[in-house]
Protein backbone atom coordinates (compact mmCIF):
# COMPACT_ATOMS: atom_id res chain seq x y z
CA MET A 1 27.20 135.61 84.18
CA LYS A 2 28.95 137.14 81.17
CA ASN A 3 29.48 140.45 83.16
CA LEU A 4 30.82 138.48 86.09
CA LYS A 5 33.32 136.70 83.83
CA THR A 6 34.34 140.11 82.31
CA ILE A 7 34.85 141.68 85.75
CA LEU A 8 36.80 138.76 87.02
CA THR A 9 38.94 138.77 83.91
CA LEU A 10 39.68 142.41 84.35
CA VAL A 11 40.37 142.08 88.01
CA ALA A 12 42.75 139.22 87.52
CA ILE A 13 44.63 141.06 84.82
CA VAL A 14 45.33 137.99 82.87
CA GLY A 15 48.98 137.12 82.42
CA SER A 16 50.40 139.75 84.81
CA SER A 17 53.89 138.51 84.94
CA PHE A 18 56.50 139.77 87.23
CA ILE A 19 59.79 140.03 85.28
CA GLY A 20 61.61 142.29 87.83
CA LYS A 21 60.53 140.56 91.01
CA SER A 22 62.32 141.81 94.07
CA TYR A 23 62.84 139.57 97.02
CA ALA A 24 63.15 142.45 99.35
CA ILE A 25 60.23 143.45 101.65
CA SER A 26 59.24 146.31 99.27
CA GLY A 27 58.84 143.75 96.36
CA ILE A 28 56.31 141.72 98.46
CA GLU A 29 54.49 144.87 99.46
CA LEU A 30 54.62 146.18 95.87
CA ASN A 31 53.06 142.96 94.47
CA GLU A 32 50.30 143.18 97.07
CA LYS A 33 49.70 146.89 96.43
CA ILE A 34 49.40 146.33 92.64
CA GLU A 35 46.99 143.43 93.09
CA GLU A 36 44.91 145.66 95.51
CA VAL A 37 44.90 148.83 93.38
CA VAL A 38 44.87 147.68 89.76
CA LYS A 39 41.18 146.68 89.46
CA PHE A 40 38.70 147.91 86.88
CA LYS A 41 34.94 147.94 86.94
CA ASN A 42 33.01 146.33 84.02
CA GLY A 43 33.04 148.62 81.03
CA VAL A 44 35.78 150.97 82.08
CA LEU A 45 38.26 149.54 79.70
CA SER A 46 37.33 149.47 75.98
CA LEU A 47 38.24 145.85 75.34
CA GLU A 48 37.30 143.99 72.15
CA LYS A 49 36.11 140.42 72.65
CA ASN A 50 38.85 137.76 71.98
CA ARG A 51 41.54 140.36 71.66
CA THR A 52 44.36 140.70 74.21
CA ASP A 53 45.60 144.19 74.98
CA PHE A 54 48.79 144.74 77.00
CA VAL A 55 50.80 147.33 78.87
CA LYS A 56 54.39 146.70 79.63
CA VAL A 57 55.83 149.09 82.15
CA SER A 58 59.28 149.70 83.64
CA PHE A 59 59.45 151.78 86.76
CA ARG A 60 61.24 152.52 89.98
CA ILE A 61 59.99 153.60 93.31
CA ASN A 62 61.23 157.10 94.30
CA LYS A 63 62.34 158.37 97.71
CA GLU A 64 58.66 159.26 98.55
CA GLY A 65 57.52 155.70 97.81
CA ARG A 66 55.71 156.56 94.60
CA ILE A 67 56.05 154.80 91.31
CA GLU A 68 58.18 156.65 88.78
CA ILE A 69 57.56 155.29 85.23
CA LEU A 70 60.68 154.94 83.11
CA ALA A 71 59.30 153.18 79.96
CA LEU A 72 56.07 151.94 78.48
CA ASN A 73 55.02 149.70 75.64
CA TYR A 74 51.27 149.23 75.12
CA SER A 75 48.60 148.26 72.61
CA ASP A 76 45.96 150.77 73.50
CA GLU A 77 46.38 154.46 74.66
CA LYS A 78 43.23 154.48 76.81
CA ILE A 79 44.09 151.30 78.70
CA LYS A 80 47.56 152.60 79.25
CA MET A 81 46.19 155.82 80.81
CA HIS A 82 43.83 153.89 83.06
CA LEU A 83 46.64 151.72 84.24
CA ILE A 84 48.98 154.67 84.85
CA ASN A 85 46.26 156.36 86.87
CA LYS A 86 45.89 153.20 89.01
CA LEU A 87 49.69 152.81 89.53
CA SER A 88 50.01 156.48 90.55
CA LYS A 89 47.83 155.73 93.61
CA ILE A 90 50.34 153.28 94.97
CA LYS A 91 52.56 154.33 97.93
CA ILE A 92 55.25 151.97 99.36
CA GLU A 93 55.83 152.50 102.96
CA ASP A 94 58.62 149.96 103.66
CA SER A 95 62.23 150.71 102.93
CA HIS A 96 63.16 150.16 99.22
CA ASP A 97 66.01 150.51 96.83
CA VAL A 98 65.40 153.69 94.82
CA GLU A 99 67.75 152.39 92.04
CA LYS A 100 65.89 149.05 91.59
CA ILE A 101 63.97 148.85 88.33
CA TYR A 102 60.77 146.87 88.15
CA ASN A 103 59.29 145.40 84.91
CA TYR A 104 55.70 144.32 84.83
CA ASN A 105 53.53 143.02 81.99
CA PHE A 106 49.84 143.49 82.27
CA SER A 107 47.46 141.72 79.84
CA PHE A 108 43.78 142.47 79.38
CA LYS A 109 41.29 140.31 77.60
CA LYS A 110 37.52 140.34 77.41
CA ILE A 111 35.99 136.84 77.19
């Protein structure tokens, strides 16, 4: 049961707030893609119990539909690298504004 809670916590990415929400079609697709792609199996992230780690990321979507990271703030280097790896797999197919900047906060906590 503990492992299930940990997995669910990681999958849910506690506190993922969408500061830079876009109301265009690409924003809806982007939120869905992030929820679909940013999942971690139990034990992949080195989380300490009762400690919240975070990654704040600012990015835009380039002409090819790929995420181009502009700035990062994070509490743990390994968690940041895992998240960047997941985000790099996202490709947005719908039309989108290449100048729009998105800001996402990801929080990770092991309970």
